[in-house]
PDB file of C-alpha atoms in Angstrom:
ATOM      1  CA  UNK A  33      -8.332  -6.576   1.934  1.00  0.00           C
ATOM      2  CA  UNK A  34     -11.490  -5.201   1.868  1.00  0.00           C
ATOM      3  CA  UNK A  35     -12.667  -1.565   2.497  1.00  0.00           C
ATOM      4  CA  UNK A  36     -13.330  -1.273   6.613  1.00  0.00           C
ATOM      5  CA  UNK A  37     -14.798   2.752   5.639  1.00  0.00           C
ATOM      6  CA  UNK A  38     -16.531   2.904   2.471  1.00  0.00           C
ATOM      7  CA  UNK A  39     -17.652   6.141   1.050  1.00  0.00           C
ATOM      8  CA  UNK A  40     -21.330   6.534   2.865  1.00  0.00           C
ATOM      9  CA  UNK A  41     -21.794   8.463  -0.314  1.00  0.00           C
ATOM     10  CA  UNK A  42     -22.432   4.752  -2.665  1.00  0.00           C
ATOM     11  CA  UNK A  43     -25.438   2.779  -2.157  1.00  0.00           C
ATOM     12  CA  UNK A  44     -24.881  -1.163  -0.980  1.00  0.00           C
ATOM     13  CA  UNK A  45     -25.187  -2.169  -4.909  1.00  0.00           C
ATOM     14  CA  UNK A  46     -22.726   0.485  -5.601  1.00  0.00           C
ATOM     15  CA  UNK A  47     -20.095  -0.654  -2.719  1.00  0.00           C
ATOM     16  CA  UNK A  48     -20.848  -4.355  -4.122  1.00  0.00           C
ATOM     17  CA  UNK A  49     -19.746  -3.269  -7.567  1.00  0.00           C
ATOM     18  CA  UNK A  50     -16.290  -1.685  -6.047  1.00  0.00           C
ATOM     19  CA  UNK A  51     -15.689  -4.784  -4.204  1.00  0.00           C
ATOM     20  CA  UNK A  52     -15.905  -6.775  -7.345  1.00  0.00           C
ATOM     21  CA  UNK A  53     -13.921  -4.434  -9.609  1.00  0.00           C
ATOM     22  CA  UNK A  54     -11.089  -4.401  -6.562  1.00  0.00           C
ATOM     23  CA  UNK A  55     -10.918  -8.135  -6.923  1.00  0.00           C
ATOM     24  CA  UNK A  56     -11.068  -8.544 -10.680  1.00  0.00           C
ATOM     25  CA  UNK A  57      -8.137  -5.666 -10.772  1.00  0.00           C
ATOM     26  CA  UNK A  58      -5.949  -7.513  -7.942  1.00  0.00           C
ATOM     27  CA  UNK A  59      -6.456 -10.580 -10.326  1.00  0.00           C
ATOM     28  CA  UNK A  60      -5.787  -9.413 -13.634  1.00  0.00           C
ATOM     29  CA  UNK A  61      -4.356  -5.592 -13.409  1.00  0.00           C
ATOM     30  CA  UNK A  62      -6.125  -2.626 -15.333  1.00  0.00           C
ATOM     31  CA  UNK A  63      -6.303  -4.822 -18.686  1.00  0.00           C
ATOM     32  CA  UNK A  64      -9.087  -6.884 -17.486  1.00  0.00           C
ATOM     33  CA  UNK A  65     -11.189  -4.067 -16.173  1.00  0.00           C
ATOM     34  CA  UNK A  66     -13.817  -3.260 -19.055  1.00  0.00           C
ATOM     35  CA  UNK A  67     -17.418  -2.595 -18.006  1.00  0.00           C
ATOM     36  CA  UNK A  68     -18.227  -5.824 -19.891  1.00  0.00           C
ATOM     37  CA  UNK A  69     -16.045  -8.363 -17.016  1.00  0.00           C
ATOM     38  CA  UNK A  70     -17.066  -6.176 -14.063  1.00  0.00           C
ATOM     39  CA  UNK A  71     -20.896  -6.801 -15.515  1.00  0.00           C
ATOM     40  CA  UNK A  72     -20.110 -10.605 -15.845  1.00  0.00           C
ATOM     41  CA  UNK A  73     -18.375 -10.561 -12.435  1.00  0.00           C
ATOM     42  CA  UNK A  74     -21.559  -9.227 -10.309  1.00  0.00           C
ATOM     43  CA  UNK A  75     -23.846 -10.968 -12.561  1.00  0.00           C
ATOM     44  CA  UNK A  76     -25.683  -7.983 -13.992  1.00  0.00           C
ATOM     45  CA  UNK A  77     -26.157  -6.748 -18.378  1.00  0.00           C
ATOM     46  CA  UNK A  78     -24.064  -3.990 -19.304  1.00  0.00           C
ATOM     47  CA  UNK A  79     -26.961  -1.595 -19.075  1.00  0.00           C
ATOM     48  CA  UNK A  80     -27.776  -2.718 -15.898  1.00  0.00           C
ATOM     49  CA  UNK A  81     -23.949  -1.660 -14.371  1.00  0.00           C
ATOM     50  CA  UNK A  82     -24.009   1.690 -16.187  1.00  0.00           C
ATOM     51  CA  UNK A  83     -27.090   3.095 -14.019  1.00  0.00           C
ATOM     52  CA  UNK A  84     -24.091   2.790 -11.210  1.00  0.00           C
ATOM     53  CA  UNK A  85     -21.383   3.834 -13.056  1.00  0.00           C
ATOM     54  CA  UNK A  86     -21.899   5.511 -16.411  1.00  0.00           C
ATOM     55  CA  UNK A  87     -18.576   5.393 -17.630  1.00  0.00           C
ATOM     56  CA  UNK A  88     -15.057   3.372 -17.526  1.00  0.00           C
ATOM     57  CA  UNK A  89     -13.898   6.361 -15.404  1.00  0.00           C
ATOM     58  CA  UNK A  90     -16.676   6.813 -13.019  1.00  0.00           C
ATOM     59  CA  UNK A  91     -15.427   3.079 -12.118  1.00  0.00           C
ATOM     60  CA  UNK A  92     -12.130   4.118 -11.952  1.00  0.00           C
ATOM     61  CA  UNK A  93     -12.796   6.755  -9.759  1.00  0.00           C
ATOM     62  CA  UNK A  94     -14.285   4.976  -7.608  1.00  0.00           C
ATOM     63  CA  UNK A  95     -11.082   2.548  -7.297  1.00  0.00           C
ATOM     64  CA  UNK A  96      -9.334   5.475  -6.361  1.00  0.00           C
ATOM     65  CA  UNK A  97     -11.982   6.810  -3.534  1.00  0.00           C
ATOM     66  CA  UNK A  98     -11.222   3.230  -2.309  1.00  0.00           C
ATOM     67  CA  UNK A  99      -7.773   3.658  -2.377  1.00  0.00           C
ATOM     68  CA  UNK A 100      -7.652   6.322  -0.790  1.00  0.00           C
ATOM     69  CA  UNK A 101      -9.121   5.297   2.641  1.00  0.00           C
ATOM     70  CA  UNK A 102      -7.497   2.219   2.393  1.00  0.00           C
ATOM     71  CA  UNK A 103      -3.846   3.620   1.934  1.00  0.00           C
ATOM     72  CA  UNK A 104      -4.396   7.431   3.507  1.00  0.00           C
ATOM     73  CA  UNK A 105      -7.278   6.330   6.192  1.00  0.00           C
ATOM     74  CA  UNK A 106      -4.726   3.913   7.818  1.00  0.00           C
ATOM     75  CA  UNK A 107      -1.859   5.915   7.783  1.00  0.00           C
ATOM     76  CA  UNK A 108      -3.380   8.716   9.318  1.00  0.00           C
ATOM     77  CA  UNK A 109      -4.557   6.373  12.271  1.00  0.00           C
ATOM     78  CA  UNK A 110      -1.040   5.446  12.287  1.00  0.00           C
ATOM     79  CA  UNK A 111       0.365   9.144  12.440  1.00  0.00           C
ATOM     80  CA  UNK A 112      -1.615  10.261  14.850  1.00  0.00           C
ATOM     81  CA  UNK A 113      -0.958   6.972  17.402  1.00  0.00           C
ATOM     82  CA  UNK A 114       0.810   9.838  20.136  1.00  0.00           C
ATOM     83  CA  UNK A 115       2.073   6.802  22.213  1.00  0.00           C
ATOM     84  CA  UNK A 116       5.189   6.165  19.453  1.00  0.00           C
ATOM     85  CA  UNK A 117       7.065   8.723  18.329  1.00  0.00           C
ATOM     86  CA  UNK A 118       7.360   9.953  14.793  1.00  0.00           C
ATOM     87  CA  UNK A 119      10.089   7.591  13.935  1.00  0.00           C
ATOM     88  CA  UNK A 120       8.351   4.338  15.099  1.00  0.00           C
ATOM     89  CA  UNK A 121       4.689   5.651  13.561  1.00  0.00           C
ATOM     90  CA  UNK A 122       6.781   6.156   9.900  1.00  0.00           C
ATOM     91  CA  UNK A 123       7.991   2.670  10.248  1.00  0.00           C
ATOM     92  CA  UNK A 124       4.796   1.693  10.842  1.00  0.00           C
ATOM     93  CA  UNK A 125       3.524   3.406   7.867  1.00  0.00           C
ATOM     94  CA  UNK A 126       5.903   2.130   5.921  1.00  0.00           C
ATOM     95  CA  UNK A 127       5.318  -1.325   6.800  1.00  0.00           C
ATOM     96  CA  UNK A 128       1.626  -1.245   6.204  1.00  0.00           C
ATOM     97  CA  UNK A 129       1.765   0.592   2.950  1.00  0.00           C
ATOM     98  CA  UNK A 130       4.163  -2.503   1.672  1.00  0.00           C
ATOM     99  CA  UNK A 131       2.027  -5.034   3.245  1.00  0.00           C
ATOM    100  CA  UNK A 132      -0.598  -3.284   1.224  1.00  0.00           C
ATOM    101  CA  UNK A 133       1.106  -3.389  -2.128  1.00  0.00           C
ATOM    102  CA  UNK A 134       0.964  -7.169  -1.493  1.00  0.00           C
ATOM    103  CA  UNK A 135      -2.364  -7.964  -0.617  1.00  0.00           C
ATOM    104  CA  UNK A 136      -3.468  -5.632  -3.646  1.00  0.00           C
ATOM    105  CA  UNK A 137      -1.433  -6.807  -6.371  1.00  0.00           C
ATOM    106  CA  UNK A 138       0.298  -3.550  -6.444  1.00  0.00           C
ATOM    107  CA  UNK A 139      -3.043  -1.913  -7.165  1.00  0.00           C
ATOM    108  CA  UNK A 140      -1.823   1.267  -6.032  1.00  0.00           C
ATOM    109  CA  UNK A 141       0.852   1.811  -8.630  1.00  0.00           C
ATOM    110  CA  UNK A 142      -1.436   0.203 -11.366  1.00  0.00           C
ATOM    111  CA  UNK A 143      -4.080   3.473 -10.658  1.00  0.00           C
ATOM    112  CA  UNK A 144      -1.425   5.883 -10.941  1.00  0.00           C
ATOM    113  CA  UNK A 145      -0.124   4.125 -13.935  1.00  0.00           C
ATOM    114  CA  UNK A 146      -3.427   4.159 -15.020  1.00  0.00           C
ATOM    115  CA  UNK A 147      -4.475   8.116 -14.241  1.00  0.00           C
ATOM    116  CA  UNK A 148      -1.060   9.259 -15.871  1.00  0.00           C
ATOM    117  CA  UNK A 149      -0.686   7.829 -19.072  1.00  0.00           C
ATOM    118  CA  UNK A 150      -4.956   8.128 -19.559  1.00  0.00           C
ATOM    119  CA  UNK A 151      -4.595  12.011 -20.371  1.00  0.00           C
ATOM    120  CA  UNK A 152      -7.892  12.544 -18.248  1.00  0.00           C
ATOM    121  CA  UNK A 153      -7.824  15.038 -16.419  1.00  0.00           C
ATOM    122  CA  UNK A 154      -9.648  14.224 -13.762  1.00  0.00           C
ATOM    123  CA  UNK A 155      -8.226  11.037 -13.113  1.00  0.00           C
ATOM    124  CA  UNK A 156      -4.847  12.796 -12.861  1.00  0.00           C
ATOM    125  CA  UNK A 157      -6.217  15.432 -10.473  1.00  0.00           C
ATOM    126  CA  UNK A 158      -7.656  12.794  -8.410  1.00  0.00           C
ATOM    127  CA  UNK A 159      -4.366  10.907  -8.120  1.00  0.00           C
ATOM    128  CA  UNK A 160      -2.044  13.884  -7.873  1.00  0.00           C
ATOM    129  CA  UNK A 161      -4.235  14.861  -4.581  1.00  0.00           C
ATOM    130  CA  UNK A 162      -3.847  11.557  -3.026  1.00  0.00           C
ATOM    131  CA  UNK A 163      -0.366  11.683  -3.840  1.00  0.00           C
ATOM    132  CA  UNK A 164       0.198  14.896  -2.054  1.00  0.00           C
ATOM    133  CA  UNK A 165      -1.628  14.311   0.700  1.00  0.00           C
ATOM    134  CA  UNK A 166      -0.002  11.082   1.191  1.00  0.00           C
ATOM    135  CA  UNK A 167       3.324  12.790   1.113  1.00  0.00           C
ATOM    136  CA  UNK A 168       2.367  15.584   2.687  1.00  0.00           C
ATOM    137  CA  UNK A 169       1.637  13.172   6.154  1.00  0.00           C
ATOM    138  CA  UNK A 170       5.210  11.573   5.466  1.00  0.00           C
ATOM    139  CA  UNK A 171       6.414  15.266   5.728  1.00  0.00           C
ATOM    140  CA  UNK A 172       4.379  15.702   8.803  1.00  0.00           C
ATOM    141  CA  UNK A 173       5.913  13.035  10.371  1.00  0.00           C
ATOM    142  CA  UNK A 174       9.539  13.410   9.455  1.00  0.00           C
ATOM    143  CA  UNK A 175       9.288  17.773  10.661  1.00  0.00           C
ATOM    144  CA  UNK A 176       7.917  16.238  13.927  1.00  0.00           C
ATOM    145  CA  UNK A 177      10.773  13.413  14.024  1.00  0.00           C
ATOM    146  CA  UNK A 178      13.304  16.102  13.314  1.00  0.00           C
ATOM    147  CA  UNK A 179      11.791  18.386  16.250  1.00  0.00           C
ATOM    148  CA  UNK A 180      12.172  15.753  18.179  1.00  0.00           C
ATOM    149  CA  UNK A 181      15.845  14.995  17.333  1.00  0.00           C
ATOM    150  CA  UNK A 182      14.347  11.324  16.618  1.00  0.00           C
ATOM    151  CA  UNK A 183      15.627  11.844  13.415  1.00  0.00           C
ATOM    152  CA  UNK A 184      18.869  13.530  13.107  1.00  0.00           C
ATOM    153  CA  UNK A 185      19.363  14.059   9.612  1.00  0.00           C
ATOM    154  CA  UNK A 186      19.559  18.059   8.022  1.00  0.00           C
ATOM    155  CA  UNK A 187      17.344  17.208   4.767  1.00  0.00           C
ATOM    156  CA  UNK A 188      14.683  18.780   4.003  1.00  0.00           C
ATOM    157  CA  UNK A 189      11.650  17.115   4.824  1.00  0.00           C
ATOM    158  CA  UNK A 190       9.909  17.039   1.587  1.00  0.00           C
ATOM    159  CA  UNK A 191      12.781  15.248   0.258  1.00  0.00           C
ATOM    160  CA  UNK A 192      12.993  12.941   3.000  1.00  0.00           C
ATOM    161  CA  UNK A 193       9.309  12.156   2.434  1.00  0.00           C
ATOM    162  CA  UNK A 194       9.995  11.402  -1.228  1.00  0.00           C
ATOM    163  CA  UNK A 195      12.718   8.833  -0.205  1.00  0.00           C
ATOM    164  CA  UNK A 196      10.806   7.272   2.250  1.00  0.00           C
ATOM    165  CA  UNK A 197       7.655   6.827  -0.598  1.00  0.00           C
ATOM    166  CA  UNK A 198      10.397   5.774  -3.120  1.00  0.00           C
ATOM    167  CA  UNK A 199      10.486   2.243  -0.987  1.00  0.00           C
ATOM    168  CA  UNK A 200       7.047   1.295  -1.296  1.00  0.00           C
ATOM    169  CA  UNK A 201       7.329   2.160  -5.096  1.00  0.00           C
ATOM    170  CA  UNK A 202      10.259  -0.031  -6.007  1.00  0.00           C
ATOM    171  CA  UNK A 203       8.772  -2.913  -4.213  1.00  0.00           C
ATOM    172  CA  UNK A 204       5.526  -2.754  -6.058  1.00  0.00           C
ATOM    173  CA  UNK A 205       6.784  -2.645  -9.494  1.00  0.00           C
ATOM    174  CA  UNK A 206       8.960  -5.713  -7.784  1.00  0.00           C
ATOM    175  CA  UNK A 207       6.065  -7.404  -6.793  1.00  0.00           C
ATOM    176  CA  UNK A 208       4.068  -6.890 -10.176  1.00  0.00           C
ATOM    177  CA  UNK A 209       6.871  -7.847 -12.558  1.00  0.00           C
ATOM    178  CA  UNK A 210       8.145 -11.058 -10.259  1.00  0.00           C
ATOM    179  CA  UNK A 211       6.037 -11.567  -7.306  1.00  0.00           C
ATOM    180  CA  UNK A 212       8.120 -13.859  -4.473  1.00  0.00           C
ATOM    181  CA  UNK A 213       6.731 -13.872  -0.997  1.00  0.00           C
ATOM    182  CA  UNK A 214       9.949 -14.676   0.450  1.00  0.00           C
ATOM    183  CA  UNK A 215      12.093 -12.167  -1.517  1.00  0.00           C
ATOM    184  CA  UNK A 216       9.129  -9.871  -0.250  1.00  0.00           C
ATOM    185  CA  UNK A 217       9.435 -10.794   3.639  1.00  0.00           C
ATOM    186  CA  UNK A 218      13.228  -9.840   3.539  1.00  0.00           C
ATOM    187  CA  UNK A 219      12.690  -6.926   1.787  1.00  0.00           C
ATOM    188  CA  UNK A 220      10.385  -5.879   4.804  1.00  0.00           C
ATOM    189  CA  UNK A 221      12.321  -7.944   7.416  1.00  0.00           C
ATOM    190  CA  UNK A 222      16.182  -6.130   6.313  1.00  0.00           C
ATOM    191  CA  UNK A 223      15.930  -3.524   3.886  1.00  0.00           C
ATOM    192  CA  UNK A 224      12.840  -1.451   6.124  1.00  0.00           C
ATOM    193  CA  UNK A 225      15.200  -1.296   9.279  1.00  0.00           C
ATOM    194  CA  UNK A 226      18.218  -0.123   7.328  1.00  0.00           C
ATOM    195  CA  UNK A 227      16.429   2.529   5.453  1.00  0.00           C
ATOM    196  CA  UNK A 228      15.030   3.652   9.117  1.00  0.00           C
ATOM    197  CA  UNK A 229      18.727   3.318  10.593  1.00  0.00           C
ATOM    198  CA  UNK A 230      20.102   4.872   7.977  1.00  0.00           C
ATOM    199  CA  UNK A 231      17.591   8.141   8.103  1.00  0.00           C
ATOM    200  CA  UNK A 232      18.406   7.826  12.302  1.00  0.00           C
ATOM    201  CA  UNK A 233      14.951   6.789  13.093  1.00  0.00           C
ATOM    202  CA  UNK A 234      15.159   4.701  15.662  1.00  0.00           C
ATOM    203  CA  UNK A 235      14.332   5.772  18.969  1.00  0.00           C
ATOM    204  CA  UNK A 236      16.251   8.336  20.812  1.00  0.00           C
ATOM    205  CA  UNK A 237      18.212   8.849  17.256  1.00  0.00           C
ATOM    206  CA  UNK A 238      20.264   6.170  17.840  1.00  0.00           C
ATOM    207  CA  UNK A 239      22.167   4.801  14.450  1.00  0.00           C
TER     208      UNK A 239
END
């Protein structure tokens, strides 16, 4: 899947170099991602690739920026799609963000595998704030679903949020240990609708 909304911020070569390093990470996971491969992968020297990214972590940085509108730039479209109510958009979200884990070789838990065993700083910020915010839409959406008596259940939101994350989580590590595209479509296909019946999601609250 390639980015739809890069950062306006990177020049073409630097957008070039993303899409590259994406593809070389959905291939081979973190491991393979030294600024030697991503050099041999767009064809430049080394030298040539560090006046675009100085370091290992401006790259990986730059991963995450790209993460970040892919995962959080869809699912706010999603959440804020007033036609379906809050239950319907979190399915939705839910759906994409596991059809995403798929298409990206679980890219998204490898980067926060990645900032939080790195002891950088910065890469742990960066992550933690996508995290949040990405959890703090789910929250969003579950508060409105509640208002709405969409979703009937008494838990606290946050919590509810965290469940509803935990999903997409499992199936990643899943899909990274033992990928199987058919395990993958029933996990979407029966285990999606049961989590949303069994949180009363369904429209009108209906179990």
């Amino acid at each position: 899947m390639k980015d739809t909304n890069p950062d306006s911020s990177l020049s073409p070569r630097q957008q070039e170099i993303l899409d590259e390093t994406l593809q070389l990470v959905r291939e081979g996971g973190l491991s393979k991602l030294t600024i030697r491969r991503v050099a041999e992968r767009v064809g430049f020297s080394e030298p040539a690739l560090y006046r675009h990214f100085p370091t290992k972590q401006s790259l990986i940085l730059g991963l995450m920026a790209r993460l970040e509108e892919m995962l959080l730039g869809r699912a706010r479209e999603i959440a804020e799609e007033a036609e379906k109510n809050a239950g319907e958009r979190l399915e939705e979200i839910l759906r994409f963000h596991l059809d995403l884990n798929q298409e990206n070789n679980s890219l998204p838990m490898l980067l926060l595998a990645e900032a939080s065993t790195s002891g950088d700083p910065v890469l742990i910020e960066h992550m933690r704030s996508i995290l949040e915010r990405y959890l703090g839409l789910l929250e969003g959406l579950v508060e409105e679903g509640q208002g709405e008596a969409v979703l009937t259940s008494t838990a606290r939101p946050e919590c509810l949020a965290l469940l509803i994350l935990g999903l997409p989580a499992a199936f990643a590590i899943r899909h990274r240990l033992h990928p199987d595209p058919r395990y993958e479509e029933r996990v979407k296909d029966n285990l999606v609708p049961f989590l949303m019946r069994s949180l009363r999601l369904e429209q009108g609250g209906r179990q």
